[in-house]
Coordinates of N, CA and C in Angstrom, one line a residue:
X1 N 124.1 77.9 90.3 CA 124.1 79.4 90.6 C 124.6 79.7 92.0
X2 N 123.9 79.0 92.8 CA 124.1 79.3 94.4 C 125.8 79.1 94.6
X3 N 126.2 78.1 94.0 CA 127.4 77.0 94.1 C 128.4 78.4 93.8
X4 N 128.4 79.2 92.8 CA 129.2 79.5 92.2 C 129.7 80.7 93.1
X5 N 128.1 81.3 93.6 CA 128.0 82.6 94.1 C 128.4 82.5 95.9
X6 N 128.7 81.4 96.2 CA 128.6 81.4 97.4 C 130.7 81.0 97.9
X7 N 131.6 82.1 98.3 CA 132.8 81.6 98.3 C 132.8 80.4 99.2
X8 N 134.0 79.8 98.5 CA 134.7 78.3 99.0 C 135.4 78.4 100.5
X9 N 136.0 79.3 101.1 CA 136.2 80.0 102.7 C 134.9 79.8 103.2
X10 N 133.7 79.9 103.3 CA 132.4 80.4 103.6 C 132.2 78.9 104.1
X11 N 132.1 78.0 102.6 CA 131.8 76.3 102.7 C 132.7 75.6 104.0
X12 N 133.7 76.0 103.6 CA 135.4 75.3 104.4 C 134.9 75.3 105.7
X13 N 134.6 77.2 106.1 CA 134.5 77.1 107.7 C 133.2 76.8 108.3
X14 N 132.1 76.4 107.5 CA 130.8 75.5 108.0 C 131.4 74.4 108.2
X15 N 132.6 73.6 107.3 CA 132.5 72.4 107.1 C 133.5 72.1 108.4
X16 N 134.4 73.1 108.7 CA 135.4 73.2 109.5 C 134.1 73.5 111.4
X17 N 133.8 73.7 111.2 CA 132.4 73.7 112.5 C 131.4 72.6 112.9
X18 N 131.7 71.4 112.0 CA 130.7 70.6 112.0 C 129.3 70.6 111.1
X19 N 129.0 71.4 110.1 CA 127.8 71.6 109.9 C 127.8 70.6 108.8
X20 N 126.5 69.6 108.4 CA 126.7 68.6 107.5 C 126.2 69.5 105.9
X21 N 125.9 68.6 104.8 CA 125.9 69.1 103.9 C 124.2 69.8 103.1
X22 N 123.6 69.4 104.1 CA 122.1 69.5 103.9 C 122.2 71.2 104.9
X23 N 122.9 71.4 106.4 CA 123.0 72.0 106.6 C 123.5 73.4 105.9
X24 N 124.6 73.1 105.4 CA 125.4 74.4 104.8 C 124.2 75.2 103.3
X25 N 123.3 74.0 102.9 CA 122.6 74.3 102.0 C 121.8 75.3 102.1
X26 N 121.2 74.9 103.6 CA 120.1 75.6 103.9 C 120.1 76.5 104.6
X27 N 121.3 76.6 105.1 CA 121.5 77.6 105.8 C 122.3 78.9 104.8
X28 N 123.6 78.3 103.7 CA 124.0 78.9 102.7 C 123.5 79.6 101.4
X29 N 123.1 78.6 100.8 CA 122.6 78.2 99.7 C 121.0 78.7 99.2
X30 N 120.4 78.5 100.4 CA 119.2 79.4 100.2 C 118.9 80.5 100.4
X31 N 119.4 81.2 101.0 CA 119.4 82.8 101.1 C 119.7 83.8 99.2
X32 N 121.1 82.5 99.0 CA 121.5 83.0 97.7 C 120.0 82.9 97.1
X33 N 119.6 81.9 96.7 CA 118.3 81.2 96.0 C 117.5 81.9 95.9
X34 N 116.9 82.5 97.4 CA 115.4 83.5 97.7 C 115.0 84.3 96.3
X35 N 115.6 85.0 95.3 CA 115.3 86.0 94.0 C 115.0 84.8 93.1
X36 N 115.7 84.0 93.3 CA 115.2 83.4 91.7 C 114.0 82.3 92.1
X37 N 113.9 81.6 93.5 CA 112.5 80.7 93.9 C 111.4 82.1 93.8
X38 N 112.0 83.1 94.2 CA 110.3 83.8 94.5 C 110.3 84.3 92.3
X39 N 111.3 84.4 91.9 CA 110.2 84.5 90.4 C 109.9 83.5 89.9
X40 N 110.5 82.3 90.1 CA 109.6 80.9 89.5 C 108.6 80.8 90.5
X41 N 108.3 81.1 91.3 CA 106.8 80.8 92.4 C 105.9 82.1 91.7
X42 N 106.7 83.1 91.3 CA 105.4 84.0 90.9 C 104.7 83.3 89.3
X43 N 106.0 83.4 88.5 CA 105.6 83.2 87.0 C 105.1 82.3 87.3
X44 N 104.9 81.0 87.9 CA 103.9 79.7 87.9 C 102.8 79.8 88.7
X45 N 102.6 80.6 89.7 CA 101.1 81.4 89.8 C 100.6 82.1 88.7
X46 N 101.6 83.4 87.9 CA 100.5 83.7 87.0 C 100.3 82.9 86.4
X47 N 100.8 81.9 85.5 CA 100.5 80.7 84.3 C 99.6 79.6 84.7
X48 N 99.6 79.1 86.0 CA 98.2 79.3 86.3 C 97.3 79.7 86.6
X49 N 97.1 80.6 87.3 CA 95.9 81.8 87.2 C 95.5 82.0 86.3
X50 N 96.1 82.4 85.3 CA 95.4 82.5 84.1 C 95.5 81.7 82.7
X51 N 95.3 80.6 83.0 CA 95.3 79.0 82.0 C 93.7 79.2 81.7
X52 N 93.9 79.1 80.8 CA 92.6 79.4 79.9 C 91.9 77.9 79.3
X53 N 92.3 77.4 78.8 CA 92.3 76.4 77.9 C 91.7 74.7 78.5
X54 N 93.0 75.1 79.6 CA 93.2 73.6 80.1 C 91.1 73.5 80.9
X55 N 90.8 74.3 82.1 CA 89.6 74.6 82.7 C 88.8 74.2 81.3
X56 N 88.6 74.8 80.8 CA 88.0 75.0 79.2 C 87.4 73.7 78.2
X57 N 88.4 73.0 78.5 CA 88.5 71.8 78.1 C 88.0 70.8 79.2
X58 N 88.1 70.7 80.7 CA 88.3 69.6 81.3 C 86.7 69.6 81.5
X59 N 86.0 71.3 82.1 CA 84.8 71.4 82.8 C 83.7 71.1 81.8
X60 N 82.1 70.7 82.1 CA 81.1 71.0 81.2 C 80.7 72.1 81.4
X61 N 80.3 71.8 83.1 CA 79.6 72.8 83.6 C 80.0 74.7 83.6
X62 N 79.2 75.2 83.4 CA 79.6 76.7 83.3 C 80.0 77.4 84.9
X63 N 79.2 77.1 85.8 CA 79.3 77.3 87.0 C 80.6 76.7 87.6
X64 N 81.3 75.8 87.0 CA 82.8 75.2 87.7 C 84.2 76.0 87.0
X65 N 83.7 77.4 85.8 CA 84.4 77.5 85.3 C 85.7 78.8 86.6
X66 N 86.6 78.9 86.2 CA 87.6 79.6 86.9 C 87.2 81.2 86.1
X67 N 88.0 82.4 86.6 CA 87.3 83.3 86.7 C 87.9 83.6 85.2
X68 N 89.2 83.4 85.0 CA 90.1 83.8 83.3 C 89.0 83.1 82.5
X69 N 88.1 82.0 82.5 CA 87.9 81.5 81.6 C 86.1 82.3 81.6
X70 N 85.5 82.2 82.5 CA 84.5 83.4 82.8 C 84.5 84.8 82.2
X71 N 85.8 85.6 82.6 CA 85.9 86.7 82.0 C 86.3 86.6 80.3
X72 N 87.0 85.4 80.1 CA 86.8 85.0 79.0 C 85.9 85.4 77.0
X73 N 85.1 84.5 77.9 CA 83.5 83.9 77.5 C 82.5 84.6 77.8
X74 N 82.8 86.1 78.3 CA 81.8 86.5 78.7 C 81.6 88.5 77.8
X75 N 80.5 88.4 77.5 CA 80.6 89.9 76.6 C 80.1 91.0 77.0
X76 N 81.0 91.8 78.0 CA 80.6 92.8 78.6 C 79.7 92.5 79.8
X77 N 79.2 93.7 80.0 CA 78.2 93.7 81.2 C 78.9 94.3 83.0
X78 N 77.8 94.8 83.4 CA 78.6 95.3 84.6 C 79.1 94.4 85.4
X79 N 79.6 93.3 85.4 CA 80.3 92.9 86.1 C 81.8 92.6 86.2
X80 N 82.0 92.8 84.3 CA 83.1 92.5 83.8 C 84.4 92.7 84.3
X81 N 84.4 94.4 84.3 CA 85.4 95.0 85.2 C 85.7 95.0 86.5
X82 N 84.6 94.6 87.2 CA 84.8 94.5 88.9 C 85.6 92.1 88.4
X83 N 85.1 91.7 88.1 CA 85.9 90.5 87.8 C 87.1 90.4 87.5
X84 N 87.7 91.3 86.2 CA 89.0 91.5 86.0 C 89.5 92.1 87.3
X85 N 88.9 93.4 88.3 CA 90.1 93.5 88.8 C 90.1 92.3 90.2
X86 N 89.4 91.4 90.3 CA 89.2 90.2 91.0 C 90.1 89.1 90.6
X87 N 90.3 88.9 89.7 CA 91.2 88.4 88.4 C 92.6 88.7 89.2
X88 N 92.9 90.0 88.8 CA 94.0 90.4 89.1 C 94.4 90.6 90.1
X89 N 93.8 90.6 91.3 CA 94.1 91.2 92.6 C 94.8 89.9 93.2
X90 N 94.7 88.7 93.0 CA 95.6 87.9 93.8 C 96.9 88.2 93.3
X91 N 97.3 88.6 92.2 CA 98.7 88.5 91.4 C 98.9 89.4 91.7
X92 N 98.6 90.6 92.3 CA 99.4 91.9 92.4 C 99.8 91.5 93.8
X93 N 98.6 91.2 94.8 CA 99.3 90.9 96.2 C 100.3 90.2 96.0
X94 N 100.5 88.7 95.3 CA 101.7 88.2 95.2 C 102.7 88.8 94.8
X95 N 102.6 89.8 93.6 CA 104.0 90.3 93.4 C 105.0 91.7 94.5
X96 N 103.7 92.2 95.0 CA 103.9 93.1 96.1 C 104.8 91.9 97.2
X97 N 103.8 91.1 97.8 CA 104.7 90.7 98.8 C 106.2 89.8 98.3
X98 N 106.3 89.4 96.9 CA 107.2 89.2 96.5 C 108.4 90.0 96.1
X99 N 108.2 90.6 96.1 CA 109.2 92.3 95.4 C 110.0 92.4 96.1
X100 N 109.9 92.6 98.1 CA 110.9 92.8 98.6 C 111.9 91.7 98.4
X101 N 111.8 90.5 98.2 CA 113.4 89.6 97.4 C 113.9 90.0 96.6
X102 N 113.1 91.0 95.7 CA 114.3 91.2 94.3 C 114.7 92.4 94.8
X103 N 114.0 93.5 95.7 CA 114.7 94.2 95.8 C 116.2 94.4 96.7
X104 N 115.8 93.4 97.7 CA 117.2 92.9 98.8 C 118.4 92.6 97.9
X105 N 117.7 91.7 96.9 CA 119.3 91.4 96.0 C 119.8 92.2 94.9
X106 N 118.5 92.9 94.7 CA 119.1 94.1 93.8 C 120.0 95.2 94.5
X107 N 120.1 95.4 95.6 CA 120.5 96.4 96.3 C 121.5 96.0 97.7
X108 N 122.2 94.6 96.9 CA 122.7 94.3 98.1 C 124.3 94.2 97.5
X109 N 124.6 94.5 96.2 CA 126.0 95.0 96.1 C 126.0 96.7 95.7
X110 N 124.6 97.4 95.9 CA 125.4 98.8 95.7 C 125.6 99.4 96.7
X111 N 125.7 98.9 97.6 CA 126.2 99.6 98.9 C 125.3 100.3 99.7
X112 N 124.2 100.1 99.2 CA 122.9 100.9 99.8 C 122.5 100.5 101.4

């Protein structure tokens, strides 16, 4: 993807400057990258965070359980709702502080 999106002029004149090939990567290559690492780093926080099964299976104890499998197994009561949004609150901070990469590259061919 990076390869394709990144012109062959761009490679030439790193390569024409001395820069080696680990260099042009990281210096090239990953800027392209930044939208698609920050949604595979999000989608594999949420799918862990909320793995249900695996916790479920591995723990005896109730007290080792994680909070998806807590909110789970658990029926009602005042706590329920303040846990879900406990639940949820790490994933939104992530996607918040993640957001501004999709929005840079969403808005970096319209001229904006």
């Amino acid at each position: 993807y990076a390869k394709e999106n990144l012109p062959k002029e761009l490679i030439q004149a790193a390569r024409l400057d001395r820069a080696s090939e680990i260099r042009i990567f990281i210096q090239l290559s990953i800027p392209i990258l930044r939208p698609a690492l920050a949604t595979v780093f999000l989608l594999n926080l949420v799918t862990n965070w909320n793995n249900f099964y695996l916790p479920l299976l591995m723990f005896n104890d109730a007290k080792l359980f994680p909070l998806s499998v807590g909110l789970g197994t658990s029926y009602g009561g005042p706590g329920l709702i303040m846990g879900a949004f406990v639940a949820m609150a790490p994933i939104l901070v992530a996607f918040l502080f993640l957001q501004r990469f999709w929005l840079k590259n969403i808005t970096a061919g319209s001229g904006v």
